[in-house]
PDB file of C-alpha atoms in Angstrom:
ATOM      1  CA  MET A   1     112.175  89.650  41.172  1.00 72.00           C
ATOM      2  CA  ASP A   2     108.911  88.151  42.967  1.00 81.00           C
ATOM      3  CA  THR A   3     107.991  84.543  41.984  1.00 81.00           C
ATOM      4  CA  LEU A   4     104.905  82.287  42.390  1.00 78.00           C
ATOM      5  CA  ASP A   5     106.807  79.334  40.706  1.00 80.00           C
ATOM      6  CA  PRO A   6     107.029  76.425  43.228  1.00 80.00           C
ATOM      7  CA  ALA A   7     109.907  74.950  40.985  1.00 82.00           C
ATOM      8  CA  THR A   8     111.784  78.091  41.476  1.00 83.00           C
ATOM      9  CA  VAL A   9     111.254  78.189  45.053  1.00 82.00           C
ATOM     10  CA  ARG A  10     112.313  74.547  45.684  1.00 83.00           C
ATOM     11  CA  ALA A  11     115.500  75.365  43.650  1.00 85.00           C
ATOM     12  CA  ALA A  12     116.402  78.088  45.767  1.00 85.00           C
ATOM     13  CA  LEU A  13     115.771  76.059  48.830  1.00 85.00           C
ATOM     14  CA  LEU A  14     118.014  73.423  47.538  1.00 86.00           C
ATOM     15  CA  ALA A  15     120.923  75.700  46.539  1.00 87.00           C
ATOM     16  CA  LEU A  16     120.688  77.124  50.173  1.00 87.00           C
ATOM     17  CA  ALA A  17     120.857  73.716  51.628  1.00 88.00           C
ATOM     18  CA  VAL A  18     123.788  72.552  49.403  1.00 89.00           C
ATOM     19  CA  GLU A  19     125.448  75.957  50.479  1.00 89.00           C
ATOM     20  CA  LEU A  20     124.804  75.498  54.323  1.00 89.00           C
ATOM     21  CA  GLY A  21     125.919  71.930  54.217  1.00 89.00           C
ATOM     22  CA  ASP A  22     129.016  72.611  52.314  1.00 89.00           C
ATOM     23  CA  ARG A  23     129.931  75.584  54.748  1.00 90.00           C
ATOM     24  CA  LEU A  24     129.223  73.625  57.690  1.00 91.00           C
ATOM     25  CA  ARG A  25     131.303  70.584  56.646  1.00 90.00           C
ATOM     26  CA  ASN A  26     134.106  72.732  55.455  1.00 89.00           C
ATOM     27  CA  ARG A  27     134.219  74.478  58.848  1.00 92.00           C
ATOM     28  CA  HIS A  28     133.879  71.125  60.584  1.00 92.00           C
ATOM     29  CA  GLN A  29     130.652  72.277  62.404  1.00 93.00           C
ATOM     30  CA  THR A  30     127.089  70.643  62.666  1.00 91.00           C
ATOM     31  CA  ALA A  31     123.994  72.685  63.361  1.00 91.00           C
ATOM     32  CA  ARG A  32     120.887  71.760  65.659  1.00 91.00           C
ATOM     33  CA  THR A  33     118.571  74.288  64.206  1.00 91.00           C
ATOM     34  CA  VAL A  34     117.890  76.100  60.833  1.00 90.00           C
ATOM     35  CA  THR A  35     115.949  79.319  60.324  1.00 90.00           C
ATOM     36  CA  LEU A  36     114.350  80.339  57.252  1.00 88.00           C
ATOM     37  CA  THR A  37     113.559  84.082  56.556  1.00 89.00           C
ATOM     38  CA  VAL A  38     111.344  84.365  53.522  1.00 87.00           C
ATOM     39  CA  THR A  39     110.726  88.042  52.164  1.00 89.00           C
ATOM     40  CA  LEU A  40     107.346  88.373  50.612  1.00 87.00           C
ATOM     41  CA  ALA A  41     106.251  90.482  47.713  1.00 84.00           C
ATOM     42  CA  GLY A  42     104.878  93.184  50.096  1.00 84.00           C
ATOM     43  CA  ARG A  43     108.275  93.444  52.089  1.00 85.00           C
ATOM     44  CA  GLY A  44     106.740  91.693  54.776  1.00 87.00           C
ATOM     45  CA  GLN A  45     108.804  88.805  56.384  1.00 89.00           C
ATOM     46  CA  VAL A  46     108.017  85.393  57.675  1.00 86.00           C
ATOM     47  CA  ILE A  47     110.605  83.533  59.949  1.00 89.00           C
ATOM     48  CA  ARG A  48     110.573  79.932  60.714  1.00 87.00           C
ATOM     49  CA  SER A  49     112.708  77.988  62.646  1.00 88.00           C
ATOM     50  CA  ARG A  50     113.119  74.282  62.968  1.00 88.00           C
ATOM     51  CA  ARG A  51     115.172  71.878  64.712  1.00 89.00           C
ATOM     52  CA  LEU A  52     116.864  69.015  63.154  1.00 83.00           C
ATOM     53  CA  ASP A  53     115.167  65.738  64.276  1.00 80.00           C
ATOM     54  CA  GLY A  54     118.219  63.377  64.307  1.00 76.00           C
ATOM     55  CA  GLY A  55     120.410  65.838  66.328  1.00 80.00           C
ATOM     56  CA  PRO A  56     122.807  68.116  65.029  1.00 86.00           C
ATOM     57  CA  SER A  57     123.886  67.595  61.209  1.00 85.00           C
ATOM     58  CA  ALA A  58     125.923  69.017  58.298  1.00 86.00           C
ATOM     59  CA  HIS A  59     124.287  66.564  55.783  1.00 85.00           C
ATOM     60  CA  THR A  60     122.740  68.514  52.868  1.00 86.00           C
ATOM     61  CA  ASP A  61     119.539  66.134  52.754  1.00 85.00           C
ATOM     62  CA  ASP A  62     118.736  66.789  56.383  1.00 84.00           C
ATOM     63  CA  LEU A  63     118.936  70.706  55.938  1.00 85.00           C
ATOM     64  CA  ARG A  64     117.183  70.272  52.617  1.00 83.00           C
ATOM     65  CA  GLN A  65     114.142  68.456  54.433  1.00 82.00           C
ATOM     66  CA  ILE A  66     114.029  71.073  57.030  1.00 78.00           C
ATOM     67  CA  LEU A  67     113.820  73.989  54.412  1.00 79.00           C
ATOM     68  CA  ALA A  68     111.260  72.271  52.085  1.00 76.00           C
ATOM     69  CA  ASP A  69     108.997  71.539  55.293  1.00 73.00           C
ATOM     70  CA  CYS A  70     108.489  75.300  55.808  1.00 67.00           C
ATOM     71  CA  GLY A  71     106.240  75.312  52.770  1.00 67.00           C
ATOM     72  CA  PHE A  72     105.198  78.482  51.021  1.00 65.00           C
ATOM     73  CA  GLN A  73     103.097  77.249  48.191  1.00 64.00           C
ATOM     74  CA  ARG A  74     100.976  80.225  47.156  1.00 69.00           C
ATOM     75  CA  ALA A  75     103.063  83.137  48.469  1.00 74.00           C
ATOM     76  CA  ARG A  76     104.650  85.714  46.051  1.00 83.00           C
ATOM     77  CA  ILE A  77     108.211  85.356  47.213  1.00 86.00           C
ATOM     78  CA  ARG A  78     110.777  87.874  46.763  1.00 86.00           C
ATOM     79  CA  ALA A  79     113.780  86.562  48.797  1.00 87.00           C
ATOM     80  CA  VAL A  80     114.719  83.490  50.823  1.00 86.00           C
ATOM     81  CA  THR A  81     117.547  83.337  53.352  1.00 88.00           C
ATOM     82  CA  ALA A  82     118.681  80.574  55.696  1.00 88.00           C
ATOM     83  CA  ARG A  83     121.037  80.432  58.548  1.00 89.00           C
ATOM     84  CA  CYS A  84     122.166  77.516  60.990  1.00 90.00           C
ATOM     85  CA  GLU A  85     122.225  78.062  64.632  1.00 91.00           C
ATOM     86  CA  GLN A  86     123.247  75.971  67.685  1.00 90.00           C
ATOM     87  CA  LEU A  87     126.507  75.293  66.044  1.00 91.00           C
ATOM     88  CA  GLN A  88     128.727  72.410  67.432  1.00 89.00           C
ATOM     89  CA  ASP A  89     132.298  71.263  66.696  1.00 89.00           C
ATOM     90  CA  ALA A  90     131.614  68.157  64.289  1.00 84.00           C
ATOM     91  CA  ALA A  91     134.210  66.079  66.281  1.00 82.00           C
ATOM     92  CA  ARG A  92     132.086  66.414  69.196  1.00 83.00           C
ATOM     93  CA  THR A  93     128.744  65.696  67.599  1.00 76.00           C
ATOM     94  CA  PRO A  94     127.785  62.058  68.281  1.00 73.00           C
ATOM     95  CA  GLU A  95     127.083  60.091  64.992  1.00 72.00           C
ATOM     96  CA  GLN A  96     123.818  58.103  64.979  1.00 69.00           C
ATOM     97  CA  LEU A  97     124.401  54.653  63.474  1.00 68.00           C
ATOM     98  CA  SER A  98     122.246  54.133  60.359  1.00 71.00           C
ATOM     99  CA  LEU A  99     120.698  51.009  59.227  1.00 77.00           C
ATOM    100  CA  ASP A 100     119.399  52.707  56.125  1.00 76.00           C
ATOM    101  CA  PRO A 101     121.374  51.990  53.113  1.00 82.00           C
ATOM    102  CA  HIS A 102     120.081  54.904  51.093  1.00 79.00           C
ATOM    103  CA  ARG A 103     121.214  57.265  53.728  1.00 76.00           C
ATOM    104  CA  ASP A 104     124.794  55.644  53.893  1.00 77.00           C
ATOM    105  CA  ASP A 105     125.050  55.986  50.195  1.00 80.00           C
ATOM    106  CA  GLN A 106     124.011  59.604  50.473  1.00 79.00           C
ATOM    107  CA  LEU A 107     126.736  60.265  53.000  1.00 77.00           C
ATOM    108  CA  ARG A 108     129.413  58.633  50.917  1.00 80.00           C
ATOM    109  CA  THR A 109     128.522  60.454  47.823  1.00 81.00           C
ATOM    110  CA  GLU A 110     128.358  63.720  49.660  1.00 82.00           C
ATOM    111  CA  SER A 111     132.036  63.069  50.932  1.00 80.00           C
ATOM    112  CA  ALA A 112     132.934  62.624  47.222  1.00 83.00           C
ATOM    113  CA  ILE A 113     131.078  65.706  46.160  1.00 83.00           C
ATOM    114  CA  ASP A 114     133.004  67.809  48.669  1.00 83.00           C
ATOM    115  CA  ALA A 115     136.297  66.600  47.699  1.00 82.00           C
ATOM    116  CA  LEU A 116     135.576  67.373  43.981  1.00 83.00           C
ATOM    117  CA  ASN A 117     134.490  70.839  44.785  1.00 81.00           C
ATOM    118  CA  ARG A 118     137.390  71.319  47.040  1.00 81.00           C
ATOM    119  CA  ARG A 119     139.710  70.305  44.198  1.00 85.00           C
ATOM    120  CA  PHE A 120     138.035  71.845  41.214  1.00 86.00           C
ATOM    121  CA  GLY A 121     135.954  74.939  42.744  1.00 80.00           C
ATOM    122  CA  ALA A 122     132.763  75.410  44.507  1.00 77.00           C
ATOM    123  CA  GLY A 123     129.834  74.263  42.713  1.00 75.00           C
ATOM    124  CA  THR A 124     131.632  72.022  40.188  1.00 74.00           C
ATOM    125  CA  VAL A 125     129.236  69.101  41.282  1.00 76.00           C
ATOM    126  CA  GLY A 126     125.897  69.655  42.865  1.00 71.00           C
ATOM    127  CA  PRO A 127     122.242  68.742  42.585  1.00 74.00           C
ATOM    128  CA  ALA A 128     120.857  69.364  39.128  1.00 67.00           C
ATOM    129  CA  ALA A 129     117.520  70.967  40.244  1.00 62.00           C
ATOM    130  CA  ALA A 130     119.450  73.661  42.070  1.00 59.00           C
TER     131      ALA A 130
END
């Protein structure tokens, strides 16, 4: 089903970011690049690839920001897919020290969400907008 509704597209992109982040963290990997493939109503495809600014990451908010920056405000969209590229072992990925308390809170919350989803099943806890 095709959609022009920006809220539906944002929710789909958020759900993709959550799923990608969860998969990366469960596999103990990080990604440097995210590629978004958007299939339009006329079956044409638009492929956009973006590098994560702060280096490789498995943080859902970093992935969400990259996907949101691809912007398709007025396109009739049929499907959206995303994939992570340039994967690295998370143990070998240097961690940038953050002086941003909001980001630190997000990372701690993400760890708690991952633990709950592992214990009670995937999708138990996640963003309401997805």
